[in-house]
Amino acid sequence: MDGQRPSSRKARRRRREGRRPAGPSVEPVLIAARRPNSPRIADTRPSVKPVASAKPVVKQEAPRPARRSRQRNRTEEPVAKRTARIVQLSAPEIDERETLRQRLLTRLALSEGRGAISKAANEYLKEGFDYPREQLIQLQLLEHFDESVARNAVSVLSELLSKEAAIKRPILEQRLRRLEEYADEPSTRESAAHLRSAIRREAERPGDGV
């Protein structure tokens, strides 16, 4: 029986060890051994030279295209301010005005009757023309409905007849007589009578024909 005790103890130990939970496995520590007179591991490492710090590379951005202006005139030079100037008519415009003046003047000279003469005279004046100081035109203006126009024609005729002979004297005397008798303004009647007397005196001189 003494010979069987150790075997029973071993059996119990085995059973106890089988009941213990298996713990985490521990990795063995490895120790590097070197041979005698062999170089150290640190000495066998290749020497690494420090690399000089390279300068940072700066990326140059491409220049941005200039924004197009909404109005192209902004890029242009400023326009000088307009200054007032005298506008001269060109040759074609002068010719057109002269053609119009001659047409209206011819209509006035050929008109008959107080109504037609007054209308033609007003159209001529409306276009900005001045009545010419000529006997034929002033003779027509004696028939104008506006008495101030007729009175001014008497004054112009007085100046003209002091330098030149009268044309169409019978018609001139007839129209002056009408103004002398029927004009509304006394000044018109007096100026017409004075001019009519001057014409009669000039006609009575020897050597003057009718």
Short mmCIF file of C-alpha atoms in Angstrom, two decimals:
data_model
loop_
_atom_site.label_atom_id
_atom_site.label_comp_id
_atom_site.label_asym_id
_atom_site.label_seq_id
_atom_site.Cartn_x
_atom_site.Cartn_y
_atom_site.Cartn_z
CA MET A 1 0.00 0.00 0.00
CA ASP A 2 2.92 2.32 0.68
CA GLY A 3 4.03 1.71 -2.85
CA GLN A 4 0.69 3.01 -4.28
CA ARG A 5 0.45 6.33 -2.42
CA PRO A 6 2.70 8.29 -4.71
CA SER A 7 0.67 7.23 -7.69
CA SER A 8 -2.55 8.32 -6.03
CA ARG A 9 -1.06 11.71 -5.20
CA LYS A 10 0.01 12.22 -8.75
CA ALA A 11 -3.43 11.35 -9.92
CA ARG A 12 -5.01 13.89 -7.63
CA ARG A 13 -2.56 16.57 -8.78
CA ARG A 14 -3.33 15.88 -12.36
CA ARG A 15 -7.02 16.14 -11.70
CA ARG A 16 -6.55 19.49 -9.93
CA GLU A 17 -4.43 20.84 -12.72
CA GLY A 18 -7.06 19.77 -15.20
CA ARG A 19 -9.70 21.72 -13.28
CA ARG A 20 -7.67 25.02 -13.26
CA PRO A 21 -8.64 27.41 -16.00
CA ALA A 22 -6.01 27.96 -18.64
CA GLY A 23 -4.44 31.44 -18.24
CA PRO A 24 -3.13 33.65 -20.98
CA SER A 25 -0.10 32.36 -22.74
CA VAL A 26 3.07 34.31 -21.98
CA GLU A 27 5.45 34.81 -24.87
CA PRO A 28 9.04 33.92 -24.06
CA VAL A 29 11.59 36.76 -23.88
CA LEU A 30 14.22 36.45 -26.58
CA ILE A 31 17.75 37.42 -25.64
CA ALA A 32 20.19 38.01 -28.47
CA ALA A 33 23.51 36.38 -27.77
CA ARG A 34 26.69 37.44 -29.57
CA ARG A 35 29.80 35.61 -30.16
CA PRO A 36 33.05 36.67 -28.56
CA ASN A 37 34.98 39.40 -30.48
CA SER A 38 31.95 40.05 -32.77
CA PRO A 39 31.03 43.70 -33.48
CA ARG A 40 28.18 45.22 -31.64
CA ILE A 41 24.85 45.52 -33.35
CA ALA A 42 24.85 49.29 -32.98
CA ASP A 43 28.19 49.50 -34.78
CA THR A 44 26.91 47.60 -37.79
CA ARG A 45 24.05 50.06 -38.47
CA PRO A 46 24.70 52.27 -41.48
CA SER A 47 25.41 55.87 -40.61
CA VAL A 48 22.76 58.20 -41.86
CA LYS A 49 23.86 61.74 -42.61
CA PRO A 50 21.40 64.45 -41.70
CA VAL A 51 19.77 65.84 -44.77
CA ALA A 52 19.78 69.61 -45.00
CA SER A 53 16.31 70.98 -44.77
CA ALA A 54 15.16 71.85 -48.23
CA LYS A 55 13.60 75.23 -48.82
CA PRO A 56 9.85 75.07 -49.17
CA VAL A 57 8.76 75.24 -52.74
CA VAL A 58 6.33 78.07 -53.28
CA LYS A 59 3.88 77.47 -56.06
CA GLN A 60 3.41 80.48 -58.26
CA GLU A 61 -0.14 80.89 -59.24
CA ALA A 62 -0.87 81.83 -62.80
CA PRO A 63 -1.98 85.46 -63.14
CA ARG A 64 -5.70 85.75 -63.21
CA PRO A 65 -7.14 87.26 -66.35
CA ALA A 66 -8.44 90.75 -65.82
CA ARG A 67 -12.16 90.95 -65.54
CA ARG A 68 -13.82 92.30 -68.57
CA SER A 69 -15.62 95.50 -67.92
CA ARG A 70 -19.30 95.49 -68.59
CA GLN A 71 -18.88 98.67 -70.50
CA ARG A 72 -15.99 98.84 -72.94
CA ASN A 73 -16.00 102.59 -72.73
CA ARG A 74 -14.49 102.42 -69.27
CA THR A 75 -11.15 101.22 -70.66
CA GLU A 76 -11.06 104.01 -73.18
CA GLU A 77 -9.79 107.46 -72.55
CA PRO A 78 -12.33 109.90 -71.13
CA VAL A 79 -14.13 111.88 -73.78
CA ALA A 80 -13.66 115.61 -73.58
CA LYS A 81 -16.70 117.63 -72.67
CA ARG A 82 -18.55 119.30 -75.49
CA THR A 83 -18.02 122.97 -75.81
CA ALA A 84 -20.39 125.47 -77.33
CA ARG A 85 -19.49 126.43 -80.84
CA ILE A 86 -20.96 128.36 -83.71
CA VAL A 87 -22.53 126.03 -86.26
CA GLN A 88 -22.02 127.13 -89.82
CA LEU A 89 -24.32 125.97 -92.57
CA SER A 90 -22.75 123.84 -95.26
CA ALA A 91 -22.94 124.75 -98.92
CA PRO A 92 -25.87 122.41 -99.71
CA GLU A 93 -27.88 123.80 -96.78
CA ILE A 94 -27.16 127.37 -97.88
CA ASP A 95 -28.29 126.54 -101.42
CA GLU A 96 -31.54 125.02 -100.10
CA ARG A 97 -32.28 128.09 -97.97
CA GLU A 98 -31.56 130.42 -100.84
CA THR A 99 -33.76 128.37 -103.16
CA LEU A 100 -36.61 128.56 -100.64
CA ARG A 101 -36.15 132.31 -100.20
CA GLN A 102 -36.23 132.97 -103.93
CA ARG A 103 -39.34 130.82 -104.36
CA LEU A 104 -41.27 132.59 -101.59
CA LEU A 105 -40.07 135.99 -102.78
CA THR A 106 -41.25 135.27 -106.33
CA ARG A 107 -44.66 134.23 -104.98
CA LEU A 108 -44.90 137.50 -103.06
CA ALA A 109 -43.93 139.57 -106.08
CA LEU A 110 -46.49 137.88 -108.37
CA SER A 111 -49.41 137.80 -105.90
CA GLU A 112 -52.50 139.90 -106.68
CA GLY A 113 -55.10 141.16 -104.24
CA ARG A 114 -54.65 142.09 -100.59
CA GLY A 115 -55.47 138.60 -99.31
CA ALA A 116 -52.96 136.79 -101.54
CA ILE A 117 -50.27 139.40 -100.93
CA SER A 118 -50.73 139.26 -97.14
CA LYS A 119 -50.55 135.45 -97.12
CA ALA A 120 -47.41 135.31 -99.26
CA ALA A 121 -45.74 138.00 -97.14
CA ASN A 122 -46.53 136.13 -93.91
CA GLU A 123 -45.11 132.83 -95.24
CA TYR A 124 -41.93 134.60 -96.29
CA LEU A 125 -41.53 136.20 -92.86
CA LYS A 126 -42.37 132.91 -91.08
CA GLU A 127 -39.36 131.19 -92.66
CA GLY A 128 -37.08 133.74 -90.96
CA PHE A 129 -36.35 135.94 -93.96
CA ASP A 130 -36.34 139.74 -93.94
CA TYR A 131 -38.15 141.69 -96.60
CA PRO A 132 -35.63 143.02 -99.12
CA ARG A 133 -35.40 146.77 -99.51
CA GLU A 134 -36.54 146.73 -103.14
CA GLN A 135 -39.24 148.85 -104.76
CA LEU A 136 -41.17 145.89 -106.21
CA ILE A 137 -41.45 144.04 -102.88
CA GLN A 138 -42.19 147.19 -100.86
CA LEU A 139 -44.86 148.13 -103.39
CA GLN A 140 -46.59 144.80 -102.70
CA LEU A 141 -46.36 145.30 -98.94
CA LEU A 142 -48.46 148.48 -99.25
CA GLU A 143 -51.44 146.12 -99.71
CA HIS A 144 -50.82 144.11 -96.53
CA PHE A 145 -53.73 143.77 -94.09
CA ASP A 146 -51.41 144.63 -91.21
CA GLU A 147 -51.22 148.41 -91.25
CA SER A 148 -47.83 148.43 -89.48
CA VAL A 149 -46.33 146.45 -92.39
CA ALA A 150 -47.82 148.87 -94.90
CA ARG A 151 -46.61 151.88 -92.91
CA ASN A 152 -43.07 150.48 -92.78
CA ALA A 153 -43.20 149.94 -96.57
CA VAL A 154 -44.07 153.64 -97.04
CA SER A 155 -41.00 154.59 -94.99
CA VAL A 156 -38.67 152.31 -96.98
CA LEU A 157 -40.06 153.57 -100.29
CA SER A 158 -39.42 157.17 -99.22
CA GLU A 159 -35.72 156.37 -98.76
CA LEU A 160 -35.46 154.46 -102.03
CA LEU A 161 -37.22 157.08 -104.15
CA SER A 162 -34.88 159.79 -102.86
CA LYS A 163 -32.06 157.97 -104.69
CA GLU A 164 -33.77 156.35 -107.66
CA ALA A 165 -36.75 156.82 -109.94
CA ALA A 166 -40.06 155.19 -109.12
CA ILE A 167 -41.15 152.05 -110.93
CA LYS A 168 -44.82 151.32 -111.67
CA ARG A 169 -45.69 154.85 -110.64
CA PRO A 170 -49.46 154.68 -111.39
CA ILE A 171 -49.87 151.58 -109.15
CA LEU A 172 -47.75 153.20 -106.46
CA GLU A 173 -49.84 156.38 -106.43
CA GLN A 174 -53.08 154.38 -106.36
CA ARG A 175 -52.04 152.37 -103.32
CA LEU A 176 -50.70 155.44 -101.52
CA ARG A 177 -54.00 157.22 -102.12
CA ARG A 178 -55.92 154.30 -100.58
CA LEU A 179 -53.75 154.47 -97.46
CA GLU A 180 -54.11 158.25 -97.33
CA GLU A 181 -57.91 157.99 -97.34
CA TYR A 182 -58.71 154.73 -95.54
CA ALA A 183 -55.84 153.93 -93.15
CA ASP A 184 -56.81 153.64 -89.48
CA GLU A 185 -53.69 155.27 -88.02
CA PRO A 186 -53.13 159.00 -88.58
CA SER A 187 -49.38 158.42 -88.91
CA THR A 188 -50.02 156.00 -91.77
CA ARG A 189 -52.28 158.47 -93.59
CA GLU A 190 -49.78 161.30 -93.17
CA SER A 191 -46.75 159.30 -94.39
CA ALA A 192 -48.68 158.02 -97.41
CA ALA A 193 -49.85 161.54 -98.31
CA HIS A 194 -46.33 162.96 -97.96
CA LEU A 195 -44.80 160.30 -100.22
CA ARG A 196 -47.55 160.69 -102.80
CA SER A 197 -46.97 164.47 -102.98
CA ALA A 198 -43.22 163.94 -103.40
CA ILE A 199 -43.81 161.58 -106.32
CA ARG A 200 -46.16 164.08 -108.00
CA ARG A 201 -43.64 166.90 -107.65
CA GLU A 202 -40.89 164.71 -109.10
CA ALA A 203 -43.13 163.81 -112.01
CA GLU A 204 -43.91 167.49 -112.79
CA ARG A 205 -40.26 168.42 -113.31
CA PRO A 206 -39.30 169.14 -116.91
CA GLY A 207 -37.82 166.21 -118.79
CA ASP A 208 -39.42 163.50 -116.61
CA GLY A 209 -41.75 161.05 -118.28
CA VAL A 210 -44.57 159.06 -116.84
#
